Short mmCIF file of C-alpha atoms and ligand atoms in Angstrom, two decimals:
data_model
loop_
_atom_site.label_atom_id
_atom_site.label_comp_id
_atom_site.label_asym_id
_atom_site.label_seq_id
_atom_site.Cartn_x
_atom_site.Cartn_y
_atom_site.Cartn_z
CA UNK A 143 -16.87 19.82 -6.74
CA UNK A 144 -13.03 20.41 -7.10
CA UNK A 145 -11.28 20.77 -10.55
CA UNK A 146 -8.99 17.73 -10.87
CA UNK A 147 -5.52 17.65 -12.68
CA UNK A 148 -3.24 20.35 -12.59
CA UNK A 149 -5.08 23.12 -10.84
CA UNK A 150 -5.17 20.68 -7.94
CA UNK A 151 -0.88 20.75 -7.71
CA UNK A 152 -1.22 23.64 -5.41
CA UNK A 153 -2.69 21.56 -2.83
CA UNK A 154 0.94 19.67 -2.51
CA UNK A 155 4.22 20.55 -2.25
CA UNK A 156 5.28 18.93 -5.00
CA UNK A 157 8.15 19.93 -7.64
CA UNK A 158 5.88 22.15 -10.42
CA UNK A 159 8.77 20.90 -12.88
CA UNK A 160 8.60 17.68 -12.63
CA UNK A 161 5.39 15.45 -13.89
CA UNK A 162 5.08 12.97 -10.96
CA UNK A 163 3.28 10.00 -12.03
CA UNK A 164 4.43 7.67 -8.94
CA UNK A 165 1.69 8.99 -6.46
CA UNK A 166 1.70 4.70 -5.05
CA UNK A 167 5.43 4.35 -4.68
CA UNK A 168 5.21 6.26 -1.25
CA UNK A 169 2.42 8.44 -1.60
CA UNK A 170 2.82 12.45 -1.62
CA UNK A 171 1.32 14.05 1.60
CA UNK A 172 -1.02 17.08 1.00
CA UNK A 173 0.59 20.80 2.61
CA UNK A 174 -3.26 20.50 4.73
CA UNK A 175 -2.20 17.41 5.98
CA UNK A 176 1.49 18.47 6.71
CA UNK A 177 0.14 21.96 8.53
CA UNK A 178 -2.08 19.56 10.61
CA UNK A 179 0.94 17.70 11.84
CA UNK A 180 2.99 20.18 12.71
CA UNK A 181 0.17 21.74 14.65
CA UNK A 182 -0.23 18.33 16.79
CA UNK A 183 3.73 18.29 16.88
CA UNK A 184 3.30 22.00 18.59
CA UNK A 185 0.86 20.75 20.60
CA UNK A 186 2.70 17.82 22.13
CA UNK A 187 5.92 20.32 23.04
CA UNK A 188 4.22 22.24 25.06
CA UNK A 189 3.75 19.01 27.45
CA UNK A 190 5.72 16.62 25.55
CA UNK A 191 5.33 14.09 28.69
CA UNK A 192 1.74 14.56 29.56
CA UNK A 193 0.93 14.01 25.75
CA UNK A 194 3.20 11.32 25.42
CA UNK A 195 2.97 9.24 28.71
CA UNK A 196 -1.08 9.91 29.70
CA UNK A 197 -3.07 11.80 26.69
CA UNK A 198 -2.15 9.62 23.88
CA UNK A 199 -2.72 6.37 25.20
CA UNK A 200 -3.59 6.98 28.82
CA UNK A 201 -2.57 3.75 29.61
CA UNK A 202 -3.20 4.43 33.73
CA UNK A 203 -7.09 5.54 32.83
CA UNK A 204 -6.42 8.79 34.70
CA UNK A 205 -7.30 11.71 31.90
CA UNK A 206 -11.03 12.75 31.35
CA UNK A 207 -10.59 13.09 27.50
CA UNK A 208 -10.52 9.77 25.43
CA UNK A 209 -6.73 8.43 24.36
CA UNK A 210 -5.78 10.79 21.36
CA UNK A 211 -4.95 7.36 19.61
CA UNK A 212 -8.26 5.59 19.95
CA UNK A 213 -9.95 8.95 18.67
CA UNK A 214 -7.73 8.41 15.33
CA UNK A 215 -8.08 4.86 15.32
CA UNK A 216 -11.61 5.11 15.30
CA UNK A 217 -11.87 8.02 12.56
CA UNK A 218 -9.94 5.86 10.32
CA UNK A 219 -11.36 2.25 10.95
CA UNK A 220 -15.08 3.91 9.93
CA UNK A 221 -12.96 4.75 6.66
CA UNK A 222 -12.09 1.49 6.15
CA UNK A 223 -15.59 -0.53 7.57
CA UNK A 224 -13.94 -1.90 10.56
CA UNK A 225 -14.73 -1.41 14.60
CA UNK A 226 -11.69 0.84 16.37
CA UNK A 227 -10.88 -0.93 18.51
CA UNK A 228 -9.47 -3.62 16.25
CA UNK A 229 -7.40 -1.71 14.50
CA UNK A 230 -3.90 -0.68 15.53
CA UNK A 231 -1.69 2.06 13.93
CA UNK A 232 1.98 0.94 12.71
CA UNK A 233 4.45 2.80 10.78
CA UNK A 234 3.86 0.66 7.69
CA UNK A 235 2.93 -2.34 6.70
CA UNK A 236 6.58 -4.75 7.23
CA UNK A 237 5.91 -3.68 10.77
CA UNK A 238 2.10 -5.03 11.05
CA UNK A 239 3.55 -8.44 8.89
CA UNK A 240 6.15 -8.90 11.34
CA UNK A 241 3.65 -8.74 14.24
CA UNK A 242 1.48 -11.39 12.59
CA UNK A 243 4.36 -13.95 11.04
CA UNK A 244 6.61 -13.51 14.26
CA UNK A 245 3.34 -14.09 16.65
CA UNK A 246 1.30 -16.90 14.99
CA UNK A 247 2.01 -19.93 17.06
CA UNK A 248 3.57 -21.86 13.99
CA UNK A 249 4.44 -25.59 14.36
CA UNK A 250 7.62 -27.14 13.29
CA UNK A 251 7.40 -28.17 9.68
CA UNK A 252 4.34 -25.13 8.64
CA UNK A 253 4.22 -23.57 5.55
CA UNK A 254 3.55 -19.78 4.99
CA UNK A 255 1.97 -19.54 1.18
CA UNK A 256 2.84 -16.40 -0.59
CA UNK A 257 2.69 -15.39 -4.14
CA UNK A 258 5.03 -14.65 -7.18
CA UNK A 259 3.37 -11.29 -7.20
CA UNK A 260 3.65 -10.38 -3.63
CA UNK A 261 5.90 -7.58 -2.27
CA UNK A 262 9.48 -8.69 -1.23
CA UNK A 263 9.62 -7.23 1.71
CA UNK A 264 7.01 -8.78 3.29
CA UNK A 265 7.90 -12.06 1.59
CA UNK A 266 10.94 -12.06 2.63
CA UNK A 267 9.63 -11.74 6.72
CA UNK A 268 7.62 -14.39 5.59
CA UNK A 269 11.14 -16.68 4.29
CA UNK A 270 12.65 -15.47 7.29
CA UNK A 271 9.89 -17.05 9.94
CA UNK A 272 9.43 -20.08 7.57
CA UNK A 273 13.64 -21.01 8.42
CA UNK A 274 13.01 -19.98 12.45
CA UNK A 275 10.11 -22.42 12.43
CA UNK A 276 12.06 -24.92 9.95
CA UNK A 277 9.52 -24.82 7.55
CA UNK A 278 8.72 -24.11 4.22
CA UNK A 279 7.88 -21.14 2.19
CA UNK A 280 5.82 -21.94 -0.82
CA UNK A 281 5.09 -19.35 -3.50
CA UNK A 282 2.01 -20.07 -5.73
CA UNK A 283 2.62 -18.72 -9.39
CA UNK A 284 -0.68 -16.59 -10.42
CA UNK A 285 -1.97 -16.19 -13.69
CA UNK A 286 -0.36 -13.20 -16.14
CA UNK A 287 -2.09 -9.74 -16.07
CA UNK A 288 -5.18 -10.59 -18.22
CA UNK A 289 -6.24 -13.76 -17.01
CA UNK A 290 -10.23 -13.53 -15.28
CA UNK A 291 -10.72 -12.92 -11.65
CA UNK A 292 -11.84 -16.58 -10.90
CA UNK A 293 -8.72 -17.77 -12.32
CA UNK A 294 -6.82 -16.30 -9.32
CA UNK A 295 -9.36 -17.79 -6.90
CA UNK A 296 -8.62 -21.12 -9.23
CA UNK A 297 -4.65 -20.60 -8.65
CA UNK A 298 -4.69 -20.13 -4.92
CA UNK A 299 -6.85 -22.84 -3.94
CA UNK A 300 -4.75 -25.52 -5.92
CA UNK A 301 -1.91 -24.06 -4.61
CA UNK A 302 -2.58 -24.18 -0.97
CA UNK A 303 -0.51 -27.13 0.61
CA UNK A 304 -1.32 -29.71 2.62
CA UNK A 305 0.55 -27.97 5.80
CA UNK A 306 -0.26 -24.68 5.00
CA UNK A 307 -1.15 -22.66 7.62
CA UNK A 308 -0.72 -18.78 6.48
CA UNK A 309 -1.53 -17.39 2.82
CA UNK A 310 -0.04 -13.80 2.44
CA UNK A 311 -2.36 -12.37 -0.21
CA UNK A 312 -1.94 -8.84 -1.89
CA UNK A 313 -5.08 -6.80 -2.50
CA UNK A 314 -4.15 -4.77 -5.22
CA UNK A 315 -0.87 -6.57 -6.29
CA UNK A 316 2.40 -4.14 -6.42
CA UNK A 317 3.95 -4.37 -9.57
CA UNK A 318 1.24 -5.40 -12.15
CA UNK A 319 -1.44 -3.04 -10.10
CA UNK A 320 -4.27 -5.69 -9.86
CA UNK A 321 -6.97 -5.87 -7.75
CA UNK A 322 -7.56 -9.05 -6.40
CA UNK A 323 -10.82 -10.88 -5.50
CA UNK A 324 -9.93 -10.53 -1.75
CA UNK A 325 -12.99 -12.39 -0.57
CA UNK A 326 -13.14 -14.96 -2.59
CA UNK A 327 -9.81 -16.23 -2.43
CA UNK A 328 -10.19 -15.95 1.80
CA UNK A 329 -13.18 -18.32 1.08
CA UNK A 330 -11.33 -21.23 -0.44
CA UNK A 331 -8.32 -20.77 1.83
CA UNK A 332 -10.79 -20.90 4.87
CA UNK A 333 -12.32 -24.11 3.48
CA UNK A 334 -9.00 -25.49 3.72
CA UNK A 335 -8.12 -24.15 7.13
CA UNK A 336 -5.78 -21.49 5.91
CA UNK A 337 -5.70 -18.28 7.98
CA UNK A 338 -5.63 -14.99 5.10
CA UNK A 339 -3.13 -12.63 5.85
CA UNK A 340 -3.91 -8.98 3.35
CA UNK A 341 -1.33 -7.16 2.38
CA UNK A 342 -3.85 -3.85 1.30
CA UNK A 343 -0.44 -1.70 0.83
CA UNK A 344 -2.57 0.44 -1.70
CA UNK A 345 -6.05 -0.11 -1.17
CA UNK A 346 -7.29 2.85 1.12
CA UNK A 347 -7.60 5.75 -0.71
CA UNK A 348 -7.53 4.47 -3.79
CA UNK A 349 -11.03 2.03 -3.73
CA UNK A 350 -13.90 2.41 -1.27
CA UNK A 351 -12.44 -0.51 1.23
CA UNK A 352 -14.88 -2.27 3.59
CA UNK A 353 -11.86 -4.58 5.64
CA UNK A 354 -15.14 -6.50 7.29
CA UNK A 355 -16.64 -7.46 4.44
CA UNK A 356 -13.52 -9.78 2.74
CA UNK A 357 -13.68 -12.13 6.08
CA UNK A 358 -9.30 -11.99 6.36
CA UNK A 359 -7.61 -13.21 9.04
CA UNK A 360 -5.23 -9.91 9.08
CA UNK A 361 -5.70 -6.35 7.15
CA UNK A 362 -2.23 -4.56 7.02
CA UNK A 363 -2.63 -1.63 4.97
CA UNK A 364 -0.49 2.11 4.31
CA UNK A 365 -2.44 5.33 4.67
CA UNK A 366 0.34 7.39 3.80
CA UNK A 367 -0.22 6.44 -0.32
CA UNK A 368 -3.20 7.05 -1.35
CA UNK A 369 -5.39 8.53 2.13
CA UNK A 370 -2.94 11.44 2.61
CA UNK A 371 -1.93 10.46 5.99
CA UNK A 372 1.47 11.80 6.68
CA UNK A 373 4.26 9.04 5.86
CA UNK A 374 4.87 6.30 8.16
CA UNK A 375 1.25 5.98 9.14
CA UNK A 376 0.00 2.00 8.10
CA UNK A 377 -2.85 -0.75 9.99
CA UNK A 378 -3.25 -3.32 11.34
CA UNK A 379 -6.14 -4.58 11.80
CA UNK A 380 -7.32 -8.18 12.75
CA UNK A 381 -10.39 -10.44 13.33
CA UNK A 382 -11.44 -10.05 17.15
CA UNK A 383 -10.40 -14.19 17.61
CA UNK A 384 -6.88 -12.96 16.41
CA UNK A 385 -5.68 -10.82 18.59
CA UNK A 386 -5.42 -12.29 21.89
CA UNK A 387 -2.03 -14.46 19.97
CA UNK A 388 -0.52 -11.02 18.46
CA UNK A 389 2.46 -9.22 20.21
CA UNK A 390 4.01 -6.15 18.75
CA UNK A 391 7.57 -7.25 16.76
CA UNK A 392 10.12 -5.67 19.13
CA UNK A 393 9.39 -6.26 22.91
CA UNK A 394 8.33 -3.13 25.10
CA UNK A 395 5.96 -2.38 28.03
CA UNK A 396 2.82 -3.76 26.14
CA UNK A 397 4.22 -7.47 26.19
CA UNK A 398 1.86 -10.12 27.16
CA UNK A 399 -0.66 -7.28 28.15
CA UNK A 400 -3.36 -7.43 25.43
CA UNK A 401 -3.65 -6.31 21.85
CA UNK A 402 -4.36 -2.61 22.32
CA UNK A 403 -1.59 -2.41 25.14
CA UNK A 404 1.21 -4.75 22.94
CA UNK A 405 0.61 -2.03 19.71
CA UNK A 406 0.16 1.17 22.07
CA UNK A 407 2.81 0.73 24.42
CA UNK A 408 5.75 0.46 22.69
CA UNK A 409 8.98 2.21 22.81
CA UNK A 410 9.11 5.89 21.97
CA UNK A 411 8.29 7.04 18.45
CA UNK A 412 6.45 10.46 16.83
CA UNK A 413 2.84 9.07 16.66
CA UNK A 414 2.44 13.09 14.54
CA UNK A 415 1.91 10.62 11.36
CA UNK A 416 -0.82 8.16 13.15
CA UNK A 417 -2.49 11.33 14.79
CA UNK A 418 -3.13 13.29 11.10
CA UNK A 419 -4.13 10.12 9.36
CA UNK A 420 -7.93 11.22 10.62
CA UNK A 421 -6.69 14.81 8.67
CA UNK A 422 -6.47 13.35 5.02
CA UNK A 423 -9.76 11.23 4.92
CA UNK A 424 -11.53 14.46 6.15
CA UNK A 425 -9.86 15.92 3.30
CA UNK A 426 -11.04 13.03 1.02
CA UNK A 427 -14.35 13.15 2.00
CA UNK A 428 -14.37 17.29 1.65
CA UNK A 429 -13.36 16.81 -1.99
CA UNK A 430 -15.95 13.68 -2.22
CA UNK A 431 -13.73 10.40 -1.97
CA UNK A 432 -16.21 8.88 -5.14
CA UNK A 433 -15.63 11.69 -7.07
CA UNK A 434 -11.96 11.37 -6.36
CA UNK A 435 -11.80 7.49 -6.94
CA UNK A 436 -13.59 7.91 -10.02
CA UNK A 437 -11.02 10.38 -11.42
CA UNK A 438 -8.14 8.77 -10.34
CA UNK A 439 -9.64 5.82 -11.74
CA UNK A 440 -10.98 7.17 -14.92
CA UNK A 441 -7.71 8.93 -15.78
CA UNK A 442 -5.52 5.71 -15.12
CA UNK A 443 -8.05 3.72 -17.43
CA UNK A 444 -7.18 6.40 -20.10
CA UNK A 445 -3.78 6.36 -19.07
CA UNK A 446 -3.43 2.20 -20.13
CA UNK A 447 -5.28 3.59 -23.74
CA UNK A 448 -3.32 6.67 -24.21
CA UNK A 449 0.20 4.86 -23.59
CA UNK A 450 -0.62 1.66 -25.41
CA UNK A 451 -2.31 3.16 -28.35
CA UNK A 452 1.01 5.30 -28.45
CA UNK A 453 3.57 2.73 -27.79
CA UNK A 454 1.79 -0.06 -30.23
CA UNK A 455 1.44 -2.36 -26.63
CA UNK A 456 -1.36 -4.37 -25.47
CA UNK A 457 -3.02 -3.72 -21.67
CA UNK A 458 -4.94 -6.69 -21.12
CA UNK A 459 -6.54 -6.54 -17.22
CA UNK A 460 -10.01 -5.97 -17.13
CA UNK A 461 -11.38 -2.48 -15.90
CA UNK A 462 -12.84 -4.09 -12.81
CA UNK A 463 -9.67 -5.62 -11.46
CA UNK A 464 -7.81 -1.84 -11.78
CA UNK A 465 -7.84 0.86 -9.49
CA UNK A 466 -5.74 4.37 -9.55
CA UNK A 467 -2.51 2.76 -11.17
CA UNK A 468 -1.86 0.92 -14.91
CA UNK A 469 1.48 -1.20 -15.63
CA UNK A 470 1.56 -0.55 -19.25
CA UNK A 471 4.42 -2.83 -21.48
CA UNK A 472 6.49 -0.13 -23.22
CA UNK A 473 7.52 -1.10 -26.60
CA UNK A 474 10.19 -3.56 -27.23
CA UNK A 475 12.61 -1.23 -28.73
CA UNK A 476 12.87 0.56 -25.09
CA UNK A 477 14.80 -2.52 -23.93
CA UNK A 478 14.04 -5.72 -22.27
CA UNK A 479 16.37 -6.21 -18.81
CA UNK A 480 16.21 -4.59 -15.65
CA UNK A 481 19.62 -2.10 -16.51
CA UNK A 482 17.44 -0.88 -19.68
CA UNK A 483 14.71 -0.25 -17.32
CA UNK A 484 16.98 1.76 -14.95
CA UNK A 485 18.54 3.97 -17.62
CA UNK A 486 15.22 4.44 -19.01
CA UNK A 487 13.93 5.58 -16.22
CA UNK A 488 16.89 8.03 -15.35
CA UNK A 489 16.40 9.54 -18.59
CA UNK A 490 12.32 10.16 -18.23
CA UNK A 491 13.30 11.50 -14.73
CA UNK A 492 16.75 13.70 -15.83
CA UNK A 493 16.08 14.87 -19.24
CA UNK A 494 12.09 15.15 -19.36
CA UNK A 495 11.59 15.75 -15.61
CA UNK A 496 9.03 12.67 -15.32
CA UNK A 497 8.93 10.42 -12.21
CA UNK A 498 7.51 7.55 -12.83
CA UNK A 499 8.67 3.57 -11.90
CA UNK A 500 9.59 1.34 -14.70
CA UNK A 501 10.60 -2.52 -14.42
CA UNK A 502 11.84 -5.16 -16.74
CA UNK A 503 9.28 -8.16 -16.41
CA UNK A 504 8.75 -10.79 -19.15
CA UNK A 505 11.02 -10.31 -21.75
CA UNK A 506 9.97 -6.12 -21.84
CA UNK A 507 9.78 -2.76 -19.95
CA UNK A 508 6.97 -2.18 -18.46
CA UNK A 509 5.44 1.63 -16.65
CA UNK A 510 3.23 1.67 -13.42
CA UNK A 511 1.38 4.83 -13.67
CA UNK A 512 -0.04 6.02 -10.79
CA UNK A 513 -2.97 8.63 -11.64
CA UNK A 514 -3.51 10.90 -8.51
CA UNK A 515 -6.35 13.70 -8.51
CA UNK A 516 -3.44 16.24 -9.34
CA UNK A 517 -2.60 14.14 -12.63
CA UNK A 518 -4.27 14.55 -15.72
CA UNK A 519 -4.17 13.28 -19.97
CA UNK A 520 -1.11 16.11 -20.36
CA UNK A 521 0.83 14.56 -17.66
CA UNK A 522 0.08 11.15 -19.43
CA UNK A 523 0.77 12.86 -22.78
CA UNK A 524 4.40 13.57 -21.56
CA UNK A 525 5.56 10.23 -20.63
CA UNK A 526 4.28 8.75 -24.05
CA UNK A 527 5.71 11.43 -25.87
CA UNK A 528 9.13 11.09 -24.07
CA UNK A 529 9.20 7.41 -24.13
CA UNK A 530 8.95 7.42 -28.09
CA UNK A 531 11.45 9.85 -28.45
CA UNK A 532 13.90 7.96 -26.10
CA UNK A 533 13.62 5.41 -28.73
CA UNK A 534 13.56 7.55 -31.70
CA UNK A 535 16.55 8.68 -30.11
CA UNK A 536 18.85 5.72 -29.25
CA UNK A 537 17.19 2.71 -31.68
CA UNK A 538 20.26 0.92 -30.66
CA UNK A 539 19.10 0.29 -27.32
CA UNK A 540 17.15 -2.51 -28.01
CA UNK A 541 20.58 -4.27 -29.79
CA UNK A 542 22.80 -3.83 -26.71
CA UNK A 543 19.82 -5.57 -24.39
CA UNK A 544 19.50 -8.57 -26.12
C1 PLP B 281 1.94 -4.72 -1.70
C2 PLP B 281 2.87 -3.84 -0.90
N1 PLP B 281 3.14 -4.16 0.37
C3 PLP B 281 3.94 -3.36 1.13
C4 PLP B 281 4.47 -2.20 0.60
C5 PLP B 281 5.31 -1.27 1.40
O1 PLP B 281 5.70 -1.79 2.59
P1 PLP B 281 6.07 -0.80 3.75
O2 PLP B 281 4.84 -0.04 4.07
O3 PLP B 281 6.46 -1.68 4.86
O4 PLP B 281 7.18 0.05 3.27
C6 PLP B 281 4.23 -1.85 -0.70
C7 PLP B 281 4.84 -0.62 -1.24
O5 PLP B 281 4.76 -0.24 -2.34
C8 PLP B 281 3.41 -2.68 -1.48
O6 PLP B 281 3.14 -2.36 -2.73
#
C-alpha cells in the first residue's frame, strides 16, 4: 500500500512550494498519466489520418482492431457501473449539458428545474434553452449545509412544478461540497414525470460511483478532477430510452445518425485526453481506489475539525453526505463579501504559497478544501495557521467589510 501525503507529490508535477489544496477546482493530472498521453499523441503522428479517420472510431467498419474510443469508453464505464456503449466521451461536462438541454424535445411553455446550489455554467445553458423554448427556469432553494439527507429529497419534490419537465441535479454540490441522495431525489421526480439530469462534476474518483444504480435520466460527469484523466476528458452517459433524441451540441457528420455516431463523429479535436482517461483509473486501482477514497476522505473529515476547531467555526454536514472536499466558514473577522474573499485568497496564495478557493456566502468567508492523496494534516495545518495570522495581522478587515 502507498504512503499518502507528501511523499506522494512526486507522482505530480505540481509546484513543491506551493500547498495546493484545490485538487476539485480542475483536478491536477498525474506525470504517469501525462507520459501516457504523449505516448498516444506519438502514436497518432506517425499516421495522424489512419488514427484519426479509421482507428479511433472506424466509422466505415474496415479495421480488424476494435475503435480505440469504444476500448476507453468501455474501461471507464466499468469504473463507473455503466455498459460502454452508453457512455460517450466529451470534453467536460457544459458540453454533455448542452447535448441534453439543446436536444430534449421541449414544448413551448416547459420548465427546466435547477437548484440554488447548482453550477452556473450549466445553469445558465439551462436559462438559455428555457428563453429559446419560451419557458421558464425555476430554481428550487435547498436546505443550508447541515440540514438531513431526506430534507433535500423533501425540497425537490415540493419544488417540482406542475410543467416541469427537466430537474438538473448536482451529485456532490460545487460550492458547499455535498453529496446528494442522487437516487432518491430521481425517485420522487420520476413519480412526477420529471426526467433527472446529474451533474456528477466531482463524483468519479472521489466516491465509488455506480451511474446504474441512481436510475437518472442523464450522468454528465469530469474525469479530469478526481480520476486523473488528462484535462478536458468528461461523460456522458444516458439511459438506453434516451439516446435515440440526443444530438451532439454543434452539428457535424454524426447528425441524425445515432448516438454513438452524433458524439463520435464530430469535428476535429485531440481525443489524447479521452484516450488516457482508461490510464488514471488503472492508476487508481494500482494504488487501491478504497484505500485512496478513504484517505482522501479521512483527511478532508479532519480537515473540517482541524480548521474549525482553529478558526472557532462550526461544520455542520454530516460525514455521510461528504466526500474528498470540506467548505469550512472562516471566522468572521476574515471578512464577509466576495472582495474580502478575493484578497484573502490572494494573500494565502502570494504571501503563504497556499492555493486554495475561498467564497463569500451567507454573511462570511467560507474555504473548500479539497484533500487529494498527496495532501496531508501539515498541508491543512498551513492554511489554518495562515488564515489566523491574516487576521492577527489586519483586524481591521472585518471594519472595512461591513
Ligand atoms: C457541479 C459542477 N458542474 C460542472 C463543473 C465544471 O464544468 P465544466 O466541466 O464544463 O468546466 C464543475 C466544476 O467545478 C462543477 O463543480
Amino acid at each position: 500500500m502507498p504512503t499518502f501525503g507528501h511523499a506522494m507529490r512526486s507522482e505530480w508535477l505540481l509546484d513543491p512550494d506551493v500547498t495546493y489544496l484545490n485538487h476539485g477546482t480542475v483536478g491536477a493530472t498525474p506525470r504517469r498519466v501525462l507520459s501516457h498521453q504523449r505516448a498516444i499523441t506519438d502514436e497518432i503522428e506517425r499516421q495522424p489520418a489512419r488514427f484519426m479517420l479509421r482507428e479511433l472510431a472506424d466509422e466505415h467498419g474496415t479495421m480488424t482492431t476494435p475503435p480505440r474510443l469504444r476500448v476507453a469508453a468501455d474501461a471507464v464505464a466499468e469504473f463507473v457501473g455503466v455498459a460502454g456503449e452508453d457512455l460517450m466521451f466529451v470534453d467536460n461536462i457544459t458540453t454533455g449539458a448542452n447535448a441534453i438541454l439543446r436536444s430534449f424535445p421541449f414544448d413551448q411553455g416547459d420548465e427546466i428545474a435547477v437548484t440554488n446550489l447548482g453550477y452556473g455554467g450549466v445553469v445558465n445553458a439551462a436559462r438559455y434553452m428555457t428563453r429559446r423554448i419560451e419557458g421558464t427556469l425555476r430554481t428550487i432553494e435547498l436546505p443550508q449545509p447541515g440540514a438531513s439527507r431526506d430534507s433535500y429529497v423533501e425540497a425537490i419534490a415540493t419544488g417540482l412544478g406542475e410543467h416541469t419537465r427537466v430537474l438538473i441535479i448536482d451529485h456532490l454540490t460545487p460550492g458547499s461540497a455535498m453529496i446528494l441522495p442522487l437516487a432518491e431525489i430521481t425517485a420522487v421526480c420520476h413519480e412526477r414525470g420529471v426526467l433527472v439530469l446529474a451533474d456528477g462534476a466531482h463524483v468519479p474518483g472521489n466516491i465509488a460511483v455506480d451511474i446504474d444504480s441512481f436510475g437518472v435520466d442523464w450522468y454528465v460527469a469530469n474525469l479530469h478532477k478526481w480520476a486523473h484523466a488528462p484535462r478536458g476528458c468528461g461523460i456522458l452517459w444516458a439511459a438506453p430510452e434516451r439516446q435515440s433524441m440526443l444530438h451532439f451540441p454543434v452539428v457535424s457528420w454524426g447528425r441524425d445518425r445515432g448516438f454513438r455516431d452524433e458524439f463520435e463523429h464530430t469535428p476535429t479535436t485531440d481525443p489524447t485526453s479521452y484516450l488516457a482517461a482508461p490510464e488514471g483509473i488503472a492508476m487508481l486501482r494500482e494504488w487501491g481506489f478504497d484505500v485512496c477514497a478513504a484517505y482522501m476522505h479521512g483527511l478532508a473529515w479532519e480537515a473540517a475539525a482541524m480548521l474549525t476547531d482553529r478558526w472557532g467555526t462550526t461544520f455542520e454536514i454530516p460525514r455521510h453526505m461528504v466526500g474528498t472536499m470540506v467548505t469550512v466558514p472562516l471566522p468572521g473577522e476574515a471578512g464577509a463579501t466576495e472582495a474580502d474573499a478575493e484578497q484573502v485568497r490572494l494573500e494565502l496564495l502570494l504571501e503563504d504559497r497556499i492555493e486554495v478557493p475561498l467564497f463569500a456566502w451567507s454573511g462570511r468567508l467560507w474555504a473548500r478544501v479539497s484533500a487529494q492523496i498527496y495532501n496531508d494534516r501539515a498541508d491543512i495545518d498551513r492554511l489554518a495557521g495562515a488564515v489566523m495570522r491574516r487576521i492577527a495581522a489586519a483586524p481591521e478587515r472585518s471594519i472595512t467589510t461591513a
